[in-house]
Amino acid sequence: MSPPTEVFRLLLQGERPTGVGFTDSSPRHESSTPVTRTFSPKPADVQHDWIVIDATDVVLGRLATHAAALLRGKHKATFAQHMDMGDYVIIVNADKVALTGSKLAKKVYYRHSGYPGGLTATSYPEMLEKHPTRAVEKAIRGMLPKNTLGREQLKKLKVYAGAEHPHAAQQPKAYIFDQVAQ
């Protein structure tokens, strides 16, 4: 009897063939298989803290990445992409943020009115003079998701040009940067 015929005979008799090329695919007992369950936080489990960041001499991009991660809640063990897990972030001294290299002279912000020829360019020093908080807000907005959840997370960002903020009643915790610009 040839080997393939032997395999067919065993299968017809209800037995499993064994040997090279055949694995034991018998069902395991339920107790032997590990059961992993993904934790999905409930809205009641989410706690939104208040964090204050002093932007004095902090590089703009580094400040924006840290603030965006705090707004999204990526620093929490219970992070879920589809939920608003983040904290409220207060940024003070936004007018004293640092830029690296020659960005102070060359950085330009663009916006368009929607009409032909409606492109408007604003330099960083001009933006700092007119709207000192807007440069920080735009940098952080660019690092958040571009959807409804990202817009909700952006509402928890509070940026102030000076050292004072009206959120002292929330008792915000200070966020310390390890590295600041020289």
mmCIF file with all atom_site columns, N, CA and C in Angstrom, residues 2-66:
data_model
loop_
_atom_site.group_PDB
_atom_site.id
_atom_site.type_symbol
_atom_site.label_atom_id
_atom_site.label_alt_id
_atom_site.label_comp_id
_atom_site.label_asym_id
_atom_site.label_entity_id
_atom_site.label_seq_id
_atom_site.pdbx_PDB_ins_code
_atom_site.Cartn_x
_atom_site.Cartn_y
_atom_site.Cartn_z
_atom_site.occupancy
_atom_site.B_iso_or_equiv
_atom_site.pdbx_formal_charge
_atom_site.auth_seq_id
_atom_site.auth_comp_id
_atom_site.auth_asym_id
_atom_site.auth_atom_id
_atom_site.pdbx_PDB_model_num
ATOM 1   N N  . SER A 1 2  ? 0.602   2.179  -0.899 1.00 0.00 ? 2  SER A N  1
ATOM 2   C CA . SER A 1 2  ? 1.421   3.384  -0.957 1.00 0.00 ? 2  SER A CA 1
ATOM 3   C C  . SER A 1 2  ? 1.048   4.312  0.198  1.00 0.00 ? 2  SER A C  1
ATOM 4   N N  . PRO A 1 3  ? 1.971   5.196  0.583  1.00 0.00 ? 3  PRO A N  1
ATOM 5   C CA . PRO A 1 3  ? 1.718   6.078  1.730  1.00 0.00 ? 3  PRO A CA 1
ATOM 6   C C  . PRO A 1 3  ? 0.469   6.944  1.593  1.00 0.00 ? 3  PRO A C  1
ATOM 7   N N  . PRO A 1 4  ? 0.149   7.556  0.420  1.00 0.00 ? 4  PRO A N  1
ATOM 8   C CA . PRO A 1 4  ? -1.081  8.349  0.363  1.00 0.00 ? 4  PRO A CA 1
ATOM 9   C C  . PRO A 1 4  ? -2.325  7.502  0.583  1.00 0.00 ? 4  PRO A C  1
ATOM 10  N N  . THR A 1 5  ? -2.309  6.250  0.113  1.00 0.00 ? 5  THR A N  1
ATOM 11  C CA . THR A 1 5  ? -3.450  5.370  0.310  1.00 0.00 ? 5  THR A CA 1
ATOM 12  C C  . THR A 1 5  ? -3.628  5.044  1.784  1.00 0.00 ? 5  THR A C  1
ATOM 13  N N  . GLU A 1 6  ? -2.523  4.906  2.501  1.00 0.00 ? 6  GLU A N  1
ATOM 14  C CA . GLU A 1 6  ? -2.568  4.641  3.948  1.00 0.00 ? 6  GLU A CA 1
ATOM 15  C C  . GLU A 1 6  ? -3.221  5.814  4.686  1.00 0.00 ? 6  GLU A C  1
ATOM 16  N N  . VAL A 1 7  ? -2.880  7.031  4.270  1.00 0.00 ? 7  VAL A N  1
ATOM 17  C CA . VAL A 1 7  ? -3.454  8.231  4.896  1.00 0.00 ? 7  VAL A CA 1
ATOM 18  C C  . VAL A 1 7  ? -4.961  8.267  4.670  1.00 0.00 ? 7  VAL A C  1
ATOM 19  N N  . PHE A 1 8  ? -5.391  7.972  3.439  1.00 0.00 ? 8  PHE A N  1
ATOM 20  C CA . PHE A 1 8  ? -6.821  7.983  3.143  1.00 0.00 ? 8  PHE A CA 1
ATOM 21  C C  . PHE A 1 8  ? -7.559  6.910  3.941  1.00 0.00 ? 8  PHE A C  1
ATOM 22  N N  . ARG A 1 9  ? -6.931  5.708  4.085  1.00 0.00 ? 9  ARG A N  1
ATOM 23  C CA . ARG A 1 9  ? -7.551  4.633  4.854  1.00 0.00 ? 9  ARG A CA 1
ATOM 24  C C  . ARG A 1 9  ? -7.754  5.052  6.304  1.00 0.00 ? 9  ARG A C  1
ATOM 25  N N  . LEU A 1 10 ? -6.724  5.724  6.888  1.00 0.00 ? 10 LEU A N  1
ATOM 26  C CA . LEU A 1 10 ? -6.837  6.176  8.279  1.00 0.00 ? 10 LEU A CA 1
ATOM 27  C C  . LEU A 1 10 ? -7.935  7.230  8.429  1.00 0.00 ? 10 LEU A C  1
ATOM 28  N N  . LEU A 1 11 ? -8.002  8.138  7.459  1.00 0.00 ? 11 LEU A N  1
ATOM 29  C CA . LEU A 1 11 ? -9.025  9.184  7.524  1.00 0.00 ? 11 LEU A CA 1
ATOM 30  C C  . LEU A 1 11 ? -10.428 8.596  7.401  1.00 0.00 ? 11 LEU A C  1
ATOM 31  N N  . LEU A 1 12 ? -10.584 7.575  6.535  1.00 0.00 ? 12 LEU A N  1
ATOM 32  C CA . LEU A 1 12 ? -11.892 6.940  6.385  1.00 0.00 ? 12 LEU A CA 1
ATOM 33  C C  . LEU A 1 12 ? -12.307 6.195  7.640  1.00 0.00 ? 12 LEU A C  1
ATOM 34  N N  . GLN A 1 13 ? -11.340 5.680  8.381  1.00 0.00 ? 13 GLN A N  1
ATOM 35  C CA . GLN A 1 13 ? -11.645 4.958  9.615  1.00 0.00 ? 13 GLN A CA 1
ATOM 36  C C  . GLN A 1 13 ? -11.859 5.914  10.793 1.00 0.00 ? 13 GLN A C  1
ATOM 37  N N  . GLY A 1 14 ? -11.662 7.230  10.556 1.00 0.00 ? 14 GLY A N  1
ATOM 38  C CA . GLY A 1 14 ? -11.862 8.199  11.624 1.00 0.00 ? 14 GLY A CA 1
ATOM 39  C C  . GLY A 1 14 ? -10.641 8.411  12.495 1.00 0.00 ? 14 GLY A C  1
ATOM 40  N N  . GLU A 1 15 ? -9.496  7.911  12.064 1.00 0.00 ? 15 GLU A N  1
ATOM 41  C CA . GLU A 1 15 ? -8.264  8.093  12.831 1.00 0.00 ? 15 GLU A CA 1
ATOM 42  C C  . GLU A 1 15 ? -7.458  9.229  12.214 1.00 0.00 ? 15 GLU A C  1
ATOM 43  N N  . ARG A 1 16 ? -6.522  9.755  12.996 1.00 0.00 ? 16 ARG A N  1
ATOM 44  C CA . ARG A 1 16 ? -5.661  10.830 12.510 1.00 0.00 ? 16 ARG A CA 1
ATOM 45  C C  . ARG A 1 16 ? -4.311  10.248 12.116 1.00 0.00 ? 16 ARG A C  1
ATOM 46  N N  . PRO A 1 17 ? -3.804  10.633 10.953 1.00 0.00 ? 17 PRO A N  1
ATOM 47  C CA . PRO A 1 17 ? -2.481  10.146 10.564 1.00 0.00 ? 17 PRO A CA 1
ATOM 48  C C  . PRO A 1 17 ? -1.402  10.822 11.405 1.00 0.00 ? 17 PRO A C  1
ATOM 49  N N  . THR A 1 18 ? -0.328  10.106 11.681 1.00 0.00 ? 18 THR A N  1
ATOM 50  C CA . THR A 1 18 ? 0.793   10.647 12.449 1.00 0.00 ? 18 THR A CA 1
ATOM 51  C C  . THR A 1 18 ? 2.063   10.461 11.654 1.00 0.00 ? 18 THR A C  1
ATOM 52  N N  . GLY A 1 19 ? 3.099   11.151 12.071 1.00 0.00 ? 19 GLY A N  1
ATOM 53  C CA . GLY A 1 19 ? 4.384   11.007 11.401 1.00 0.00 ? 19 GLY A CA 1
ATOM 54  C C  . GLY A 1 19 ? 4.857   12.343 10.874 1.00 0.00 ? 19 GLY A C  1
ATOM 55  N N  . VAL A 1 20 ? 5.848   12.272 9.992  1.00 0.00 ? 20 VAL A N  1
ATOM 56  C CA . VAL A 1 20 ? 6.445   13.484 9.440  1.00 0.00 ? 20 VAL A CA 1
ATOM 57  C C  . VAL A 1 20 ? 5.414   14.204 8.576  1.00 0.00 ? 20 VAL A C  1
ATOM 58  N N  . GLY A 1 21 ? 5.270   15.504 8.773  1.00 0.00 ? 21 GLY A N  1
ATOM 59  C CA . GLY A 1 21 ? 4.336   16.300 7.994  1.00 0.00 ? 21 GLY A CA 1
ATOM 60  C C  . GLY A 1 21 ? 2.953   16.389 8.593  1.00 0.00 ? 21 GLY A C  1
ATOM 61  N N  . PHE A 1 22 ? 2.680   15.612 9.632  1.00 0.00 ? 22 PHE A N  1
ATOM 62  C CA . PHE A 1 22 ? 1.375   15.668 10.278 1.00 0.00 ? 22 PHE A CA 1
ATOM 63  C C  . PHE A 1 22 ? 1.561   16.154 11.709 1.00 0.00 ? 22 PHE A C  1
ATOM 64  N N  . THR A 1 23 ? 0.761   17.090 12.110 1.00 0.00 ? 23 THR A N  1
ATOM 65  C CA . THR A 1 23 ? 0.831   17.588 13.482 1.00 0.00 ? 23 THR A CA 1
ATOM 66  C C  . THR A 1 23 ? -0.412  17.163 14.228 1.00 0.00 ? 23 THR A C  1
ATOM 67  N N  . ASP A 1 24 ? -0.269  17.101 15.502 1.00 0.00 ? 24 ASP A N  1
ATOM 68  C CA . ASP A 1 24 ? -1.405  16.738 16.334 1.00 0.00 ? 24 ASP A CA 1
ATOM 69  C C  . ASP A 1 24 ? -2.285  17.972 16.494 1.00 0.00 ? 24 ASP A C  1
ATOM 70  N N  . SER A 1 25 ? -3.409  17.972 15.812 1.00 0.00 ? 25 SER A N  1
ATOM 71  C CA . SER A 1 25 ? -4.297  19.134 15.864 1.00 0.00 ? 25 SER A CA 1
ATOM 72  C C  . SER A 1 25 ? -5.529  18.842 16.704 1.00 0.00 ? 25 SER A C  1
ATOM 73  N N  . SER A 1 26 ? -5.348  18.005 17.712 1.00 0.00 ? 26 SER A N  1
ATOM 74  C CA . SER A 1 26 ? -6.476  17.692 18.573 1.00 0.00 ? 26 SER A CA 1
ATOM 75  C C  . SER A 1 26 ? -6.849  18.915 19.402 1.00 0.00 ? 26 SER A C  1
ATOM 76  N N  . PRO A 1 27 ? -8.116  19.097 19.662 1.00 0.00 ? 27 PRO A N  1
ATOM 77  C CA . PRO A 1 27 ? -8.521  20.274 20.441 1.00 0.00 ? 27 PRO A CA 1
ATOM 78  C C  . PRO A 1 27 ? -7.971  20.212 21.862 1.00 0.00 ? 27 PRO A C  1
ATOM 79  N N  . ARG A 1 28 ? -7.479  21.347 22.301 1.00 0.00 ? 28 ARG A N  1
ATOM 80  C CA . ARG A 1 28 ? -6.943  21.422 23.656 1.00 0.00 ? 28 ARG A CA 1
ATOM 81  C C  . ARG A 1 28 ? -8.077  21.667 24.635 1.00 0.00 ? 28 ARG A C  1
ATOM 82  N N  . HIS A 1 29 ? -7.787  21.396 25.877 1.00 0.00 ? 29 HIS A N  1
ATOM 83  C CA . HIS A 1 29 ? -8.779  21.675 26.908 1.00 0.00 ? 29 HIS A CA 1
ATOM 84  C C  . HIS A 1 29 ? -8.838  23.175 27.136 1.00 0.00 ? 29 HIS A C  1
ATOM 85  N N  . GLU A 1 30 ? -9.986  23.689 27.511 1.00 0.00 ? 30 GLU A N  1
ATOM 86  C CA . GLU A 1 30 ? -10.154 25.126 27.709 1.00 0.00 ? 30 GLU A CA 1
ATOM 87  C C  . GLU A 1 30 ? -9.257  25.658 28.808 1.00 0.00 ? 30 GLU A C  1
ATOM 88  N N  . SER A 1 31 ? -8.933  24.829 29.774 1.00 0.00 ? 31 SER A N  1
ATOM 89  C CA . SER A 1 31 ? -8.104  25.301 30.880 1.00 0.00 ? 31 SER A CA 1
ATOM 90  C C  . SER A 1 31 ? -6.658  25.498 30.461 1.00 0.00 ? 31 SER A C  1
ATOM 91  N N  . SER A 1 32 ? -6.230  24.861 29.372 1.00 0.00 ? 32 SER A N  1
ATOM 92  C CA . SER A 1 32 ? -4.832  24.970 28.974 1.00 0.00 ? 32 SER A CA 1
ATOM 93  C C  . SER A 1 32 ? -4.571  26.166 28.068 1.00 0.00 ? 32 SER A C  1
ATOM 94  N N  . THR A 1 33 ? -5.601  26.750 27.462 1.00 0.00 ? 33 THR A N  1
ATOM 95  C CA . THR A 1 33 ? -5.380  27.891 26.582 1.00 0.00 ? 33 THR A CA 1
ATOM 96  C C  . THR A 1 33 ? -5.449  29.178 27.388 1.00 0.00 ? 33 THR A C  1
ATOM 97  N N  . PRO A 1 34 ? -4.473  30.066 27.196 1.00 0.00 ? 34 PRO A N  1
ATOM 98  C CA . PRO A 1 34 ? -4.520  31.334 27.928 1.00 0.00 ? 34 PRO A CA 1
ATOM 99  C C  . PRO A 1 34 ? -5.599  32.248 27.349 1.00 0.00 ? 34 PRO A C  1
ATOM 100 N N  . VAL A 1 35 ? -6.302  32.911 28.205 1.00 0.00 ? 35 VAL A N  1
ATOM 101 C CA . VAL A 1 35 ? -7.350  33.832 27.791 1.00 0.00 ? 35 VAL A CA 1
ATOM 102 C C  . VAL A 1 35 ? -6.848  35.244 28.053 1.00 0.00 ? 35 VAL A C  1
ATOM 103 N N  . THR A 1 36 ? -6.682  36.010 26.998 1.00 0.00 ? 36 THR A N  1
ATOM 104 C CA . THR A 1 36 ? -6.272  37.400 27.152 1.00 0.00 ? 36 THR A CA 1
ATOM 105 C C  . THR A 1 36 ? -7.449  38.282 26.781 1.00 0.00 ? 36 THR A C  1
ATOM 106 N N  . ARG A 1 37 ? -7.689  39.254 27.602 1.00 0.00 ? 37 ARG A N  1
ATOM 107 C CA . ARG A 1 37 ? -8.794  40.164 27.351 1.00 0.00 ? 37 ARG A CA 1
ATOM 108 C C  . ARG A 1 37 ? -8.254  41.581 27.296 1.00 0.00 ? 37 ARG A C  1
ATOM 109 N N  . THR A 1 38 ? -8.632  42.307 26.286 1.00 0.00 ? 38 THR A N  1
ATOM 110 C CA . THR A 1 38 ? -8.206  43.681 26.134 1.00 0.00 ? 38 THR A CA 1
ATOM 111 C C  . THR A 1 38 ? -9.019  44.567 27.068 1.00 0.00 ? 38 THR A C  1
ATOM 112 N N  . PHE A 1 39 ? -8.315  45.388 27.835 1.00 0.00 ? 39 PHE A N  1
ATOM 113 C CA . PHE A 1 39 ? -8.986  46.303 28.750 1.00 0.00 ? 39 PHE A CA 1
ATOM 114 C C  . PHE A 1 39 ? -9.545  47.470 27.953 1.00 0.00 ? 39 PHE A C  1
ATOM 115 N N  . SER A 1 40 ? -10.801 47.734 28.109 1.00 0.00 ? 40 SER A N  1
ATOM 116 C CA . SER A 1 40 ? -11.433 48.873 27.466 1.00 0.00 ? 40 SER A CA 1
ATOM 117 C C  . SER A 1 40 ? -11.985 49.777 28.556 1.00 0.00 ? 40 SER A C  1
ATOM 118 N N  . PRO A 1 41 ? -11.405 50.965 28.727 1.00 0.00 ? 41 PRO A N  1
ATOM 119 C CA . PRO A 1 41 ? -11.861 51.839 29.808 1.00 0.00 ? 41 PRO A CA 1
ATOM 120 C C  . PRO A 1 41 ? -13.261 52.381 29.545 1.00 0.00 ? 41 PRO A C  1
ATOM 121 N N  . LYS A 1 42 ? -13.989 52.546 30.600 1.00 0.00 ? 42 LYS A N  1
ATOM 122 C CA . LYS A 1 42 ? -15.323 53.137 30.533 1.00 0.00 ? 42 LYS A CA 1
ATOM 123 C C  . LYS A 1 42 ? -15.186 54.647 30.757 1.00 0.00 ? 42 LYS A C  1
ATOM 124 N N  . PRO A 1 43 ? -16.120 55.437 30.274 1.00 0.00 ? 43 PRO A N  1
ATOM 125 C CA . PRO A 1 43 ? -16.037 56.884 30.502 1.00 0.00 ? 43 PRO A CA 1
ATOM 126 C C  . PRO A 1 43 ? -15.974 57.259 31.981 1.00 0.00 ? 43 PRO A C  1
ATOM 127 N N  . ALA A 1 44 ? -16.556 56.456 32.847 1.00 0.00 ? 44 ALA A N  1
ATOM 128 C CA . ALA A 1 44 ? -16.513 56.751 34.282 1.00 0.00 ? 44 ALA A CA 1
ATOM 129 C C  . ALA A 1 44 ? -15.122 56.502 34.864 1.00 0.00 ? 44 ALA A C  1
ATOM 130 N N  . ASP A 1 45 ? -14.311 55.668 34.201 1.00 0.00 ? 45 ASP A N  1
ATOM 131 C CA . ASP A 1 45 ? -12.966 55.363 34.687 1.00 0.00 ? 45 ASP A CA 1
ATOM 132 C C  . ASP A 1 45 ? -11.963 56.466 34.378 1.00 0.00 ? 45 ASP A C  1
ATOM 133 N N  . VAL A 1 46 ? -12.301 57.364 33.465 1.00 0.00 ? 46 VAL A N  1
ATOM 134 C CA . VAL A 1 46 ? -11.359 58.381 33.000 1.00 0.00 ? 46 VAL A CA 1
ATOM 135 C C  . VAL A 1 46 ? -11.303 59.533 33.992 1.00 0.00 ? 46 VAL A C  1
ATOM 136 N N  . GLN A 1 47 ? -10.080 59.916 34.348 1.00 0.00 ? 47 GLN A N  1
ATOM 137 C CA . GLN A 1 47 ? -9.875  61.056 35.241 1.00 0.00 ? 47 GLN A CA 1
ATOM 138 C C  . GLN A 1 47 ? -9.018  62.085 34.509 1.00 0.00 ? 47 GLN A C  1
ATOM 139 N N  . HIS A 1 48 ? -9.544  63.295 34.388 1.00 0.00 ? 48 HIS A N  1
ATOM 140 C CA . HIS A 1 48 ? -8.836  64.368 33.701 1.00 0.00 ? 48 HIS A CA 1
ATOM 141 C C  . HIS A 1 48 ? -8.172  65.266 34.743 1.00 0.00 ? 48 HIS A C  1
ATOM 142 N N  . ASP A 1 49 ? -6.849  65.266 34.773 1.00 0.00 ? 49 ASP A N  1
ATOM 143 C CA . ASP A 1 49 ? -6.102  66.121 35.687 1.00 0.00 ? 49 ASP A CA 1
ATOM 144 C C  . ASP A 1 49 ? -5.796  67.446 34.999 1.00 0.00 ? 49 ASP A C  1
ATOM 145 N N  . TRP A 1 50 ? -5.304  68.401 35.780 1.00 0.00 ? 50 TRP A N  1
ATOM 146 C CA . TRP A 1 50 ? -4.884  69.692 35.257 1.00 0.00 ? 50 TRP A CA 1
ATOM 147 C C  . TRP A 1 50 ? -3.375  69.787 35.396 1.00 0.00 ? 50 TRP A C  1
ATOM 148 N N  . ILE A 1 51 ? -2.696  70.151 34.312 1.00 0.00 ? 51 ILE A N  1
ATOM 149 C CA . ILE A 1 51 ? -1.238  70.235 34.289 1.00 0.00 ? 51 ILE A CA 1
ATOM 150 C C  . ILE A 1 51 ? -0.860  71.608 33.759 1.00 0.00 ? 51 ILE A C  1
ATOM 151 N N  . VAL A 1 52 ? 0.096   72.256 34.422 1.00 0.00 ? 52 VAL A N  1
ATOM 152 C CA . VAL A 1 52 ? 0.586   73.554 33.970 1.00 0.00 ? 52 VAL A CA 1
ATOM 153 C C  . VAL A 1 52 ? 2.024   73.394 33.482 1.00 0.00 ? 52 VAL A C  1
ATOM 154 N N  . ILE A 1 53 ? 2.310   73.995 32.328 1.00 0.00 ? 53 ILE A N  1
ATOM 155 C CA . ILE A 1 53 ? 3.641   73.933 31.718 1.00 0.00 ? 53 ILE A CA 1
ATOM 156 C C  . ILE A 1 53 ? 4.150   75.352 31.556 1.00 0.00 ? 53 ILE A C  1
ATOM 157 N N  . ASP A 1 54 ? 5.370   75.600 32.043 1.00 0.00 ? 54 ASP A N  1
ATOM 158 C CA . ASP A 1 54 ? 6.025   76.888 31.840 1.00 0.00 ? 54 ASP A CA 1
ATOM 159 C C  . ASP A 1 54 ? 6.861   76.784 30.569 1.00 0.00 ? 54 ASP A C  1
ATOM 160 N N  . ALA A 1 55 ? 6.510   77.574 29.549 1.00 0.00 ? 55 ALA A N  1
ATOM 161 C CA . ALA A 1 55 ? 7.153   77.473 28.238 1.00 0.00 ? 55 ALA A CA 1
ATOM 162 C C  . ALA A 1 55 ? 8.398   78.330 28.107 1.00 0.00 ? 55 ALA A C  1
ATOM 163 N N  . THR A 1 56 ? 8.878   78.914 29.187 1.00 0.00 ? 56 THR A N  1
ATOM 164 C CA . THR A 1 56 ? 10.055  79.771 29.117 1.00 0.00 ? 56 THR A CA 1
ATOM 165 C C  . THR A 1 56 ? 11.268  78.962 28.679 1.00 0.00 ? 56 THR A C  1
ATOM 166 N N  . ASP A 1 57 ? 11.896  79.375 27.579 1.00 0.00 ? 57 ASP A N  1
ATOM 167 C CA . ASP A 1 57 ? 13.110  78.769 27.014 1.00 0.00 ? 57 ASP A CA 1
ATOM 168 C C  . ASP A 1 57 ? 12.942  77.299 26.649 1.00 0.00 ? 57 ASP A C  1
ATOM 169 N N  . VAL A 1 58 ? 11.737  76.855 26.369 1.00 0.00 ? 58 VAL A N  1
ATOM 170 C CA . VAL A 1 58 ? 11.508  75.486 25.901 1.00 0.00 ? 58 VAL A CA 1
ATOM 171 C C  . VAL A 1 58 ? 11.335  75.553 24.383 1.00 0.00 ? 58 VAL A C  1
ATOM 172 N N  . VAL A 1 59 ? 11.982  74.639 23.670 1.00 0.00 ? 59 VAL A N  1
ATOM 173 C CA . VAL A 1 59 ? 11.889  74.608 22.211 1.00 0.00 ? 59 VAL A CA 1
ATOM 174 C C  . VAL A 1 59 ? 10.440  74.318 21.812 1.00 0.00 ? 59 VAL A C  1
ATOM 175 N N  . LEU A 1 60 ? 9.947   75.052 20.828 1.00 0.00 ? 60 LEU A N  1
ATOM 176 C CA . LEU A 1 60 ? 8.536   74.991 20.439 1.00 0.00 ? 60 LEU A CA 1
ATOM 177 C C  . LEU A 1 60 ? 8.086   73.578 20.068 1.00 0.00 ? 60 LEU A C  1
ATOM 178 N N  . GLY A 1 61 ? 8.843   72.869 19.263 1.00 0.00 ? 61 GLY A N  1
ATOM 179 C CA . GLY A 1 61 ? 8.462   71.518 18.855 1.00 0.00 ? 61 GLY A CA 1
ATOM 180 C C  . GLY A 1 61 ? 8.450   70.537 20.008 1.00 0.00 ? 61 GLY A C  1
ATOM 181 N N  . ARG A 1 62 ? 9.421   70.661 20.897 1.00 0.00 ? 62 ARG A N  1
ATOM 182 C CA . ARG A 1 62 ? 9.482   69.773 22.065 1.00 0.00 ? 62 ARG A CA 1
ATOM 183 C C  . ARG A 1 62 ? 8.293   70.046 22.991 1.00 0.00 ? 62 ARG A C  1
ATOM 184 N N  . LEU A 1 63 ? 7.967   71.309 23.178 1.00 0.00 ? 63 LEU A N  1
ATOM 185 C CA . LEU A 1 63 ? 6.803   71.682 23.983 1.00 0.00 ? 63 LEU A CA 1
ATOM 186 C C  . LEU A 1 63 ? 5.523   71.118 23.369 1.00 0.00 ? 63 LEU A C  1
ATOM 187 N N  . ALA A 1 64 ? 5.401   71.223 22.049 1.00 0.00 ? 64 ALA A N  1
ATOM 188 C CA . ALA A 1 64 ? 4.191   70.768 21.369 1.00 0.00 ? 64 ALA A CA 1
ATOM 189 C C  . ALA A 1 64 ? 4.021   69.254 21.464 1.00 0.00 ? 64 ALA A C  1
ATOM 190 N N  . THR A 1 65 ? 5.104   68.491 21.335 1.00 0.00 ? 65 THR A N  1
ATOM 191 C CA . THR A 1 65 ? 4.977   67.031 21.410 1.00 0.00 ? 65 THR A CA 1
ATOM 192 C C  . THR A 1 65 ? 4.575   66.587 22.807 1.00 0.00 ? 65 THR A C  1
ATOM 193 N N  . HIS A 1 66 ? 5.161   67.194 23.829 1.00 0.00 ? 66 HIS A N  1
ATOM 194 C CA . HIS A 1 66 ? 4.805   66.832 25.205 1.00 0.00 ? 66 HIS A CA 1
ATOM 195 C C  . HIS A 1 66 ? 3.356   67.221 25.504 1.00 0.00 ? 66 HIS A C  1
#
